XYZ file of C-alpha atoms in Angstrom:
293
model
C -14.092 -60.283 -36.234
C -15.069 -61.239 -39.713
C -16.745 -57.355 -41.275
C -19.795 -59.389 -42.536
C -20.942 -57.873 -45.888
C -24.706 -56.229 -46.339
C -26.460 -56.928 -49.583
C -28.178 -54.308 -51.438
C -31.740 -54.757 -51.539
C -33.903 -53.858 -54.885
C -35.832 -51.446 -53.355
C -32.920 -49.868 -51.820
C -31.113 -46.227 -52.786
C -28.204 -46.961 -55.474
C -25.632 -46.808 -53.908
C -23.918 -44.953 -56.731
C -25.572 -41.579 -55.683
C -27.996 -40.861 -58.449
C -31.363 -40.999 -55.432
C -32.813 -43.889 -57.591
C -33.676 -46.833 -56.314
C -31.335 -50.357 -57.267
C -33.478 -51.275 -59.017
C -34.345 -48.514 -61.602
C -30.665 -47.840 -61.738
C -28.015 -49.269 -61.786
C -28.935 -53.158 -60.784
C -27.231 -55.787 -63.374
C -24.091 -53.715 -64.408
C -20.912 -53.773 -64.407
C -19.366 -51.663 -62.389
C -17.730 -48.975 -63.090
C -13.712 -49.089 -63.792
C -12.129 -47.635 -60.849
C -9.653 -44.931 -61.985
C -5.604 -45.214 -61.205
C -4.305 -42.786 -60.753
C -2.128 -41.638 -64.270
C -5.783 -41.251 -64.398
C -6.884 -39.090 -62.196
C -4.133 -36.554 -62.105
C -4.768 -35.926 -65.717
C -7.578 -35.485 -65.090
C -8.032 -33.276 -62.901
C -4.592 -31.171 -63.005
C -3.660 -31.856 -66.664
C -0.356 -33.043 -64.988
C 1.361 -36.636 -66.575
C 2.789 -38.899 -64.810
C 6.042 -40.751 -66.146
C 6.361 -44.409 -66.287
C 10.074 -45.517 -65.984
C 11.150 -44.818 -69.726
C 10.258 -41.550 -69.738
C 12.148 -41.252 -66.432
C 15.241 -42.387 -68.389
C 14.648 -40.408 -71.106
C 14.177 -37.336 -68.746
C 17.207 -38.475 -67.253
C 19.240 -38.267 -70.185
C 18.402 -35.030 -70.822
C 19.531 -34.487 -67.454
C 23.436 -34.967 -68.030
C 23.439 -33.444 -71.689
C 22.118 -30.242 -69.390
C 24.905 -30.569 -66.980
C 26.853 -30.888 -69.162
C 26.667 -28.011 -71.184
C 26.309 -26.298 -67.602
C 29.216 -27.453 -66.614
C 31.150 -26.614 -70.474
C 29.818 -23.247 -70.113
C 30.838 -22.631 -66.812
C 34.568 -23.362 -67.877
C 34.362 -19.869 -70.270
C 32.926 -17.193 -68.012
C 35.493 -14.914 -67.650
C 35.673 -10.557 -67.163
C 35.429 -9.498 -70.847
C 33.756 -12.114 -72.817
C 30.399 -11.954 -74.616
C 27.753 -13.078 -74.099
C 26.761 -14.300 -77.547
C 29.995 -17.093 -76.730
C 28.179 -18.594 -74.045
C 25.565 -19.052 -77.210
C 27.748 -19.951 -78.832
C 29.282 -22.600 -77.161
C 25.229 -24.062 -75.470
C 23.631 -24.526 -79.140
C 26.935 -26.294 -80.630
C 27.387 -28.778 -77.524
C 23.218 -29.057 -77.887
C 23.485 -30.274 -82.148
C 26.541 -31.736 -81.945
C 25.024 -34.233 -79.722
C 21.941 -35.422 -81.049
C 19.972 -32.600 -79.212
C 17.642 -29.208 -80.006
C 18.036 -25.795 -77.398
C 14.840 -26.178 -76.338
C 15.238 -22.574 -76.262
C 15.711 -21.144 -79.511
C 12.300 -20.041 -81.568
C 10.699 -21.121 -77.925
C 7.305 -18.777 -78.670
C 9.743 -16.391 -80.714
C 12.556 -16.384 -78.678
C 16.316 -15.674 -80.740
C 18.540 -17.930 -79.537
C 19.050 -21.045 -78.024
C 19.776 -20.078 -74.064
C 18.822 -17.585 -71.163
C 22.144 -15.131 -70.030
C 21.176 -13.088 -67.097
C 23.198 -11.043 -65.364
C 23.385 -8.684 -62.455
C 19.138 -7.271 -62.457
C 18.087 -9.675 -65.149
C 16.177 -11.774 -63.049
C 15.080 -14.449 -65.962
C 15.151 -14.442 -69.888
C 17.537 -12.845 -71.293
C 19.059 -12.813 -74.519
C 22.658 -13.570 -75.361
C 24.066 -10.394 -77.811
C 27.621 -8.411 -77.407
C 26.618 -7.409 -73.993
C 30.221 -8.153 -72.134
C 31.039 -9.406 -68.687
C 32.305 -7.207 -65.927
C 34.605 -8.419 -63.163
C 31.648 -8.087 -60.335
C 29.170 -9.716 -61.819
C 26.608 -12.135 -61.683
C 25.479 -13.753 -64.817
C 22.735 -17.364 -64.897
C 22.552 -19.147 -67.751
C 19.929 -21.353 -68.035
C 19.627 -24.352 -69.949
C 17.357 -26.696 -71.388
C 17.487 -28.953 -74.254
C 15.485 -31.956 -76.010
C 17.063 -35.556 -76.323
C 14.988 -38.144 -78.327
C 11.323 -35.986 -77.729
C 12.357 -35.399 -73.684
C 13.114 -31.825 -72.266
C 15.588 -31.004 -69.399
C 15.571 -27.865 -67.281
C 18.533 -26.302 -64.941
C 20.433 -23.730 -64.558
C 23.161 -21.801 -62.193
C 24.201 -18.961 -61.695
C 27.560 -17.761 -61.879
C 30.476 -15.387 -60.549
C 32.568 -12.991 -62.551
C 35.743 -12.264 -61.404
C 36.008 -11.231 -57.833
C 32.291 -10.574 -56.082
C 31.166 -7.608 -53.742
C 29.403 -8.683 -50.698
C 25.685 -7.894 -52.338
C 26.711 -10.277 -54.704
C 27.696 -12.907 -52.683
C 24.803 -13.013 -50.144
C 21.960 -13.582 -53.574
C 23.366 -15.780 -55.459
C 24.327 -18.071 -51.207
C 20.271 -17.134 -50.550
C 19.583 -18.408 -54.248
C 21.257 -21.457 -54.208
C 19.858 -22.656 -50.950
C 16.257 -20.749 -51.557
C 16.333 -24.523 -53.974
C 17.645 -26.514 -51.860
C 14.778 -25.422 -49.051
C 12.203 -26.093 -51.725
C 13.960 -30.124 -52.686
C 14.110 -31.013 -49.175
C 10.410 -31.042 -49.062
C 10.081 -33.071 -52.530
C 8.101 -36.423 -51.152
C 4.950 -37.633 -51.609
C 1.925 -36.095 -49.419
C 3.344 -33.207 -48.913
C 2.085 -30.838 -51.976
C 3.275 -27.941 -54.201
C 2.358 -24.961 -51.412
C 4.315 -26.534 -49.265
C 7.319 -26.441 -51.537
C 6.579 -22.205 -51.792
C 5.872 -22.063 -48.614
C 9.407 -23.302 -47.535
C 11.672 -21.149 -50.155
C 9.462 -18.603 -49.232
C 10.344 -18.253 -45.531
C 13.620 -19.050 -45.842
C 14.332 -15.877 -48.284
C 12.506 -13.863 -46.579
C 13.997 -14.555 -43.236
C 16.998 -13.630 -45.158
C 15.637 -10.149 -46.243
C 15.569 -11.040 -49.523
C 12.533 -10.954 -52.194
C 10.436 -14.206 -54.089
C 9.406 -13.135 -57.470
C 6.239 -14.062 -58.375
C 5.495 -13.690 -61.798
C 7.469 -16.640 -62.747
C 7.494 -19.852 -61.673
C 8.682 -23.889 -61.756
C 6.794 -26.070 -63.984
C 5.912 -29.623 -65.591
C 8.846 -31.295 -67.774
C 9.308 -33.905 -70.045
C 7.148 -34.039 -72.994
C 6.642 -30.530 -73.184
C 9.214 -27.723 -71.875
C 6.278 -26.107 -69.892
C 3.914 -28.624 -68.589
C 1.675 -28.709 -65.524
C 1.892 -28.020 -62.587
C 2.337 -25.384 -62.966
C 5.589 -24.679 -59.079
C 5.287 -21.155 -57.625
C 7.929 -20.418 -54.935
C 5.828 -18.741 -52.306
C 3.120 -20.406 -50.965
C 0.773 -22.039 -47.754
C 1.716 -25.448 -46.298
C -1.300 -27.600 -47.225
C -2.215 -25.906 -50.390
C -2.413 -27.380 -54.001
C -1.376 -30.161 -55.926
C -0.625 -33.122 -53.648
C 2.724 -34.893 -54.737
C 2.989 -38.093 -56.179
C 5.303 -40.279 -57.770
C 5.740 -39.498 -61.305
C 6.152 -36.654 -60.941
C 8.547 -34.321 -62.544
C 9.034 -31.070 -62.154
C 11.620 -28.160 -62.481
C 11.926 -25.994 -58.749
C 14.053 -22.380 -60.262
C 13.023 -20.042 -57.125
C 14.481 -16.146 -57.989
C 15.420 -14.298 -55.693
C 15.733 -10.385 -55.782
C 17.937 -9.018 -53.315
C 15.285 -6.227 -53.129
C 11.435 -6.179 -53.783
C 9.435 -9.145 -56.143
C 8.575 -5.794 -58.776
C 9.957 -6.138 -62.215
C 10.021 -4.768 -65.911
C 10.383 -6.324 -69.511
C 12.034 -4.858 -71.532
C 10.989 -3.524 -75.975
C 12.388 -6.403 -76.271
C 9.090 -8.669 -74.472
C 11.845 -10.780 -73.023
C 13.743 -9.568 -70.489
C 12.721 -9.504 -66.862
C 14.438 -6.894 -64.394
C 13.336 -5.610 -60.998
C 12.024 -2.713 -60.879
C 14.583 -1.332 -58.395
C 17.869 -2.047 -60.108
C 18.750 -5.167 -57.151
C 20.398 -7.666 -57.813
C 18.670 -11.335 -58.687
C 19.639 -15.391 -58.504
C 18.040 -17.896 -59.978
C 19.622 -21.878 -59.329
C 17.097 -24.079 -61.248
C 16.217 -28.317 -60.703
C 14.294 -31.141 -63.043
C 13.092 -33.342 -60.047
C 11.320 -36.786 -60.273
C 9.340 -36.852 -57.243
C 9.941 -41.034 -55.935
C 8.094 -43.560 -53.467
C 10.235 -42.285 -50.771
C 10.984 -38.603 -51.543
C 11.935 -37.027 -54.331
C 15.491 -37.479 -57.604
C 17.122 -34.667 -59.313
C 17.388 -35.343 -62.976
C 19.614 -32.819 -63.621
C 22.339 -33.226 -60.195
C 24.846 -30.591 -59.099
């Protein structure tokens, strides 16, 4: 059956919803242009969807990030001072015509974050030395040709104990649980829900104070990606969104404190904390990691 078009009369209510008659409102005016998805997400959520050329630029930055992380992993050993990790990351980034994003970002003094044991994030490299049995997170963000990519891993130093093995395994799987639900039609809340359900089910806790974030044109963009939440809540995921998922998982409680350097976040109860992070692109069929491992 063919649907008949209904003509709007001059004295009918205007279809724009103004409440005026059609003849006193929009008659004779050109219809307002339809807002596309890119415009809608920028207006409603301050999210900049990435085009093909942008994605390729972020992917290249991501390749450098992963190369840098692999180099850092290769020198981890008991007795190494964390300044050596900073030097390696800084030099390799510069040699590849890129910029280490953390350096001087809001006053951060180094080119990489190195977080040991109870340090949740934003550890500042220096004279502190790695010891056998430690866990250490290395968080690398590179700017290449104006594009940002961001990733981190937590590594064992020497021979890990059972608590270290548990928290690293749970943090690694928490990231995988979050990635598994990234696809169009799902929401930011679905990501947090998946991570929270898994981590808490393992007897661990999810840090609330720090979250994932949009990335690509800037270090931190919209949307924020909490690693806890409720199904179906938050921004709907659509192709072209690029953001990090970076759950920080504690063996003890969620409470934290910031040290006197105003950067280093540590667990308040002194329990171990681990983190894994990737930069992700929402595709038409699911997602792609732009910092794959």
